[in-house]
PDB file of C-alpha atoms in Angstrom:
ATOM      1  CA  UNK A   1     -15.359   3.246 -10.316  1.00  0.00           C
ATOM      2  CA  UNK A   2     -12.317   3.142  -8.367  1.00  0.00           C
ATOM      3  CA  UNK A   3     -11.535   5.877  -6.179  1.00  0.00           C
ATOM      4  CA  UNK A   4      -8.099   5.183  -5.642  1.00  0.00           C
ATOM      5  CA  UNK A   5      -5.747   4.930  -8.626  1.00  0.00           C
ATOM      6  CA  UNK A   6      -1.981   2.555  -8.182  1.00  0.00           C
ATOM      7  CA  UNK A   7       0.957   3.422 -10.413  1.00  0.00           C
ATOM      8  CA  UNK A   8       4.638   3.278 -10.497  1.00  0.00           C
ATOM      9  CA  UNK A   9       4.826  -0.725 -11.234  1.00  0.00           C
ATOM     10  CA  UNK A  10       7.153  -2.336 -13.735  1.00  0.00           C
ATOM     11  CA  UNK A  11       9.512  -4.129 -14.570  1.00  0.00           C
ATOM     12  CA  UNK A  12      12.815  -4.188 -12.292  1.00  0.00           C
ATOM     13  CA  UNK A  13      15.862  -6.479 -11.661  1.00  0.00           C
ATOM     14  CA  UNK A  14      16.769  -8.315  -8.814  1.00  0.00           C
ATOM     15  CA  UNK A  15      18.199  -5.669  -6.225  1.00  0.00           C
ATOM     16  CA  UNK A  16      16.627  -2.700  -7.735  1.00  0.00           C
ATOM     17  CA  UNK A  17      13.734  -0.012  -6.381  1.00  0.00           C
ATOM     18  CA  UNK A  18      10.447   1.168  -7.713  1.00  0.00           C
ATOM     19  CA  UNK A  19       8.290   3.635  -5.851  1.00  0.00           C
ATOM     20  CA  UNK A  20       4.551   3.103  -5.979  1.00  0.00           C
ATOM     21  CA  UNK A  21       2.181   5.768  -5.755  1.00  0.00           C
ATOM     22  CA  UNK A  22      -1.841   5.757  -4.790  1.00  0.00           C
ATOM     23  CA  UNK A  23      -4.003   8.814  -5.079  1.00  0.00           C
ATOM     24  CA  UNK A  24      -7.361   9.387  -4.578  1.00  0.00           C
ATOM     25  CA  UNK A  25      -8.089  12.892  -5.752  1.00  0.00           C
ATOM     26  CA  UNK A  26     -11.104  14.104  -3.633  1.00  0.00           C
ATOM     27  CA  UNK A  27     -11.441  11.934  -1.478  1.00  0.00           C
ATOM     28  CA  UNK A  28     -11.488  12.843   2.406  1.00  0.00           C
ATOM     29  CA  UNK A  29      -7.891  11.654   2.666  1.00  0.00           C
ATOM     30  CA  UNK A  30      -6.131  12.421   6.127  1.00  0.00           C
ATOM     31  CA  UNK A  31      -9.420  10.490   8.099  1.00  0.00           C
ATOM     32  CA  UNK A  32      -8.493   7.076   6.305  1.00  0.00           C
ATOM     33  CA  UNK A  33      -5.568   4.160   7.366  1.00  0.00           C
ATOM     34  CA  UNK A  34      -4.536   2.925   3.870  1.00  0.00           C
ATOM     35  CA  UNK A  35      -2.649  -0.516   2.924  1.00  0.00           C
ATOM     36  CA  UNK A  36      -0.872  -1.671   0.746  1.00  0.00           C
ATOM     37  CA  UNK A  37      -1.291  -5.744  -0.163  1.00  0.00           C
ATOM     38  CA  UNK A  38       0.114  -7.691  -3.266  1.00  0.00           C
ATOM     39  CA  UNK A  39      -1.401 -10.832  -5.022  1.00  0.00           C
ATOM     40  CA  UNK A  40       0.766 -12.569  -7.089  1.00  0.00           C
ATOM     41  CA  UNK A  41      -0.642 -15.740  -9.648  1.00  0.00           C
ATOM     42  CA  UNK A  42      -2.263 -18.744  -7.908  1.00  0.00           C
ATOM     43  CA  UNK A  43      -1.382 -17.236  -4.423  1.00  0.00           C
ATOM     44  CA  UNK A  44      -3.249 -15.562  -1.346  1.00  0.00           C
ATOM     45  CA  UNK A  45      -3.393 -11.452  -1.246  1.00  0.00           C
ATOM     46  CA  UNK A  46      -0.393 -10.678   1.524  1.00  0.00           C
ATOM     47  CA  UNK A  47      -0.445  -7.252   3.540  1.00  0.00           C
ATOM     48  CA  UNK A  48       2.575  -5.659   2.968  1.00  0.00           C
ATOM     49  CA  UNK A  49       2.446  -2.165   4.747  1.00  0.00           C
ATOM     50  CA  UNK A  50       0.263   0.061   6.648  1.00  0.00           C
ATOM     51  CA  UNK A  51      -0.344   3.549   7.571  1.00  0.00           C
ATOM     52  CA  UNK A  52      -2.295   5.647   9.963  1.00  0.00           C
ATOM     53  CA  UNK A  53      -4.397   8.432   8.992  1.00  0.00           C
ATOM     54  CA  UNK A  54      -1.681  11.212  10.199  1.00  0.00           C
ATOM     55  CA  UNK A  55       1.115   9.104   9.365  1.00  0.00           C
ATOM     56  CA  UNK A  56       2.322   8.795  12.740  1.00  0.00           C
ATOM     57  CA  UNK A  57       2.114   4.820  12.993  1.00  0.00           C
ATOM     58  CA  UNK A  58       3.176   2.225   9.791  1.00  0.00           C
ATOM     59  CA  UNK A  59       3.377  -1.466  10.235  1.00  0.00           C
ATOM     60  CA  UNK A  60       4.700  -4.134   7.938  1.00  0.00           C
ATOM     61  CA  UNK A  61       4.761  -7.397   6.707  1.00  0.00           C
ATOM     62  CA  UNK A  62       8.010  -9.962   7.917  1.00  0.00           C
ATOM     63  CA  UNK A  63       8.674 -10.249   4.106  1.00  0.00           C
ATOM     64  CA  UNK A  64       9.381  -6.658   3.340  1.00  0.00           C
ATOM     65  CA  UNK A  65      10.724  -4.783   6.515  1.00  0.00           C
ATOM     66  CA  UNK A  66      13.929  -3.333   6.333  1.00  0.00           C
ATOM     67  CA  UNK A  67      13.304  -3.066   2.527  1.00  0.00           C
ATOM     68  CA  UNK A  68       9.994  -1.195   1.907  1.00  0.00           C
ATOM     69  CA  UNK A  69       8.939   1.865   3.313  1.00  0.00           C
ATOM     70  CA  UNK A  70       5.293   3.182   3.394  1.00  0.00           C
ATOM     71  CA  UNK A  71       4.843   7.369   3.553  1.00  0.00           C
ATOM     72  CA  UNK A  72       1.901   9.700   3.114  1.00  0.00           C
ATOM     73  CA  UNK A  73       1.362  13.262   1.777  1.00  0.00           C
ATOM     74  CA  UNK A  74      -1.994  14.120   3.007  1.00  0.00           C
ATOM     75  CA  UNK A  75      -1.984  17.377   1.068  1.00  0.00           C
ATOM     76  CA  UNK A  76      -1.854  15.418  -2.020  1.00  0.00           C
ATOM     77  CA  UNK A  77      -4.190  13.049  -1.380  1.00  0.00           C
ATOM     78  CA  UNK A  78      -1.115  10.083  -1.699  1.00  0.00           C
ATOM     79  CA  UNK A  79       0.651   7.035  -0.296  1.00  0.00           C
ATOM     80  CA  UNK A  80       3.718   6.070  -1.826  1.00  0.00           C
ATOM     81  CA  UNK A  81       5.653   2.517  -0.930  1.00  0.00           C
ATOM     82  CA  UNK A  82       9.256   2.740  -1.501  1.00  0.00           C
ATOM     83  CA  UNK A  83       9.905  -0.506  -2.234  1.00  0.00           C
ATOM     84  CA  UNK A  84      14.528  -1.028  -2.096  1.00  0.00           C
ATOM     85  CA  UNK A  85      16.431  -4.425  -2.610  1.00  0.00           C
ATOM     86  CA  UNK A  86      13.250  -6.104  -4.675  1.00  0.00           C
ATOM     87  CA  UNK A  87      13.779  -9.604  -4.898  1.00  0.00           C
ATOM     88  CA  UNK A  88      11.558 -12.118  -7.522  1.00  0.00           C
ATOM     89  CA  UNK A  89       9.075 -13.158  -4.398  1.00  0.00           C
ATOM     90  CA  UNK A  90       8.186  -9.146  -5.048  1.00  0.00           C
ATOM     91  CA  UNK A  91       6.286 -10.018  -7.798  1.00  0.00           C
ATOM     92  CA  UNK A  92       2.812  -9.518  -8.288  1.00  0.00           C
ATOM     93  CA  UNK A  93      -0.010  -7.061  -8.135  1.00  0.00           C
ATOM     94  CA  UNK A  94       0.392  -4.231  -5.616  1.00  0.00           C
ATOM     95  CA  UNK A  95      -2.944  -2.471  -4.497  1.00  0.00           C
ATOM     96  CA  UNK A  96      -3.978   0.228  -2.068  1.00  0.00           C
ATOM     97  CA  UNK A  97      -6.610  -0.211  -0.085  1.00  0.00           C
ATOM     98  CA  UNK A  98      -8.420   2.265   2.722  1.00  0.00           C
ATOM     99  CA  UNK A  99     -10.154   1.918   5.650  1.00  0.00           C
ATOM    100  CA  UNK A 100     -11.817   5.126   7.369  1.00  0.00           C
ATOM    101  CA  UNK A 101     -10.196   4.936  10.495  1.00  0.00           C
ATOM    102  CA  UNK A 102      -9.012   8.744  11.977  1.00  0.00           C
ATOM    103  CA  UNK A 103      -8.211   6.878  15.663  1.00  0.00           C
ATOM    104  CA  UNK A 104      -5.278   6.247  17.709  1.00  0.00           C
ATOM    105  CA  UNK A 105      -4.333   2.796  17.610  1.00  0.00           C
ATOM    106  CA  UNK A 106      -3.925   2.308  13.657  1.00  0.00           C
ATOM    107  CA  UNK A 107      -1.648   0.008  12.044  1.00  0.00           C
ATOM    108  CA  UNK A 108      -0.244  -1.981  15.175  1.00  0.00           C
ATOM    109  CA  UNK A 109       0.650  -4.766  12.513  1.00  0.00           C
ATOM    110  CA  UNK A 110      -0.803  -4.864   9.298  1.00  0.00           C
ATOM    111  CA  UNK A 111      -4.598  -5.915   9.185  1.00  0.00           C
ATOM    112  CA  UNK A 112      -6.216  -8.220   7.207  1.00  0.00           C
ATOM    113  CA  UNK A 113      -7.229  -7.256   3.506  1.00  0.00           C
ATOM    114  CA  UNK A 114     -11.383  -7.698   4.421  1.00  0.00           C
ATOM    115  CA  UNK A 115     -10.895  -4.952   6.434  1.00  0.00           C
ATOM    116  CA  UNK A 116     -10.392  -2.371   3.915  1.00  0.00           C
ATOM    117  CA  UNK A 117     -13.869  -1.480   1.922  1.00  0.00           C
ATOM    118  CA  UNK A 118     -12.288   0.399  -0.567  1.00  0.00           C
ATOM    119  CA  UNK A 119      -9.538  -0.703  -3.133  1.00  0.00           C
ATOM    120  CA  UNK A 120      -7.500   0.616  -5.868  1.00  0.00           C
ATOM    121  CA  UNK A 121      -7.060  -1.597  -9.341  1.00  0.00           C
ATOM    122  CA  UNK A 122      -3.874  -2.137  -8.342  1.00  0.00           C
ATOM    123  CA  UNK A 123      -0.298  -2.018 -10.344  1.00  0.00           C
ATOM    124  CA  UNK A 124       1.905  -4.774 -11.828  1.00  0.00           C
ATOM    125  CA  UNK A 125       5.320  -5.455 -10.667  1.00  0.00           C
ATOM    126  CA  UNK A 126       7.728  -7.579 -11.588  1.00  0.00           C
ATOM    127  CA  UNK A 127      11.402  -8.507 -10.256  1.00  0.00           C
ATOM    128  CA  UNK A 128      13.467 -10.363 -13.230  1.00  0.00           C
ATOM    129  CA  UNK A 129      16.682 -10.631 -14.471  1.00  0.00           C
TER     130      UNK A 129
END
C-alpha cells in the first residue's frame, strides 16, 4: 500500500491552474527529497519538479518552469505543485515520488524517476477545451 496519496487532478482548460497535493500521513517527512513526474499515454515518465527535504532547493523540468511551482509544508506531511498557464502537453498522470535524502546538495536539476523508491498512485490531469 501506497504511502503517499496524489490529489487535486482534473479536468482544466487551456490557460487555467490546478494545485496538486501529496501527503503521506506518518511518514518521516522533512528527511525525504520528493518529485513530482507525469506519464501521459504511450509516452516516457518526465520529471517535472523537485524539492529538498527543508525546502530550501527545487529544480524543474524545461517544460514547466516559469509555470509550475513546487512547495512543501513539512508540518503537514505535504507537497503541493502549483501548476499556472496549463497547456494540453500537461496532460497525463502526475505522481509524487520520495527519495530519503536529508543532505545538502538536493534537487540540483530534477533526477531521474529510478531514483525515487517510493511512489504515490498518482492523479489524472487533463488540459482541454
Amino acid at each position: 500500500q501506497s504511502q503517499f496519496v496524489e490529489s487535486g487532478g482534473g479536468l482544466v482548460q487551456p490557460g487555467g491552474s490546478l494545485r496538486l497535493s501529496c501527503s503521506a500521513p506518518g511518514f518521516r517527512f522533512d528527511e525525504y527529497t520528493i518529485g513530482w513526474f507525469r506519464q501521459a499515454p504511450g509516452k516516457e515518465r518526465e520529471g517535472v519538479a523537485c524539492i529538498s527535504s527543508t525546502g530550501s532547493k527545487t529544480a524543474y523540468g524545461e517544460s514547466v518552469k516559469g509555470r509550475f511551482t513546487i512547495s512543501r509544508d513539512n508540518a503537514k506531511t505535504t507537497v503541493y505543485l502549483q501548476m499556472n498557464s496549463l497547456k494540453s502537453e500537461d496532460t497525463g498522470v502526475y505522481y509524487c515520488a520520495a527519495e530519503w535524502f536529508p543532505y545538502p546538495g538536493a534537487c540540483t536539476v530534477v533526477p531521474a524517476a529510478g531514483r525515487f523508491p517510493y511512489w504515490g498512485r498518482g492523479t489524472q490531469v487533463t488540459v482541454s477545451s
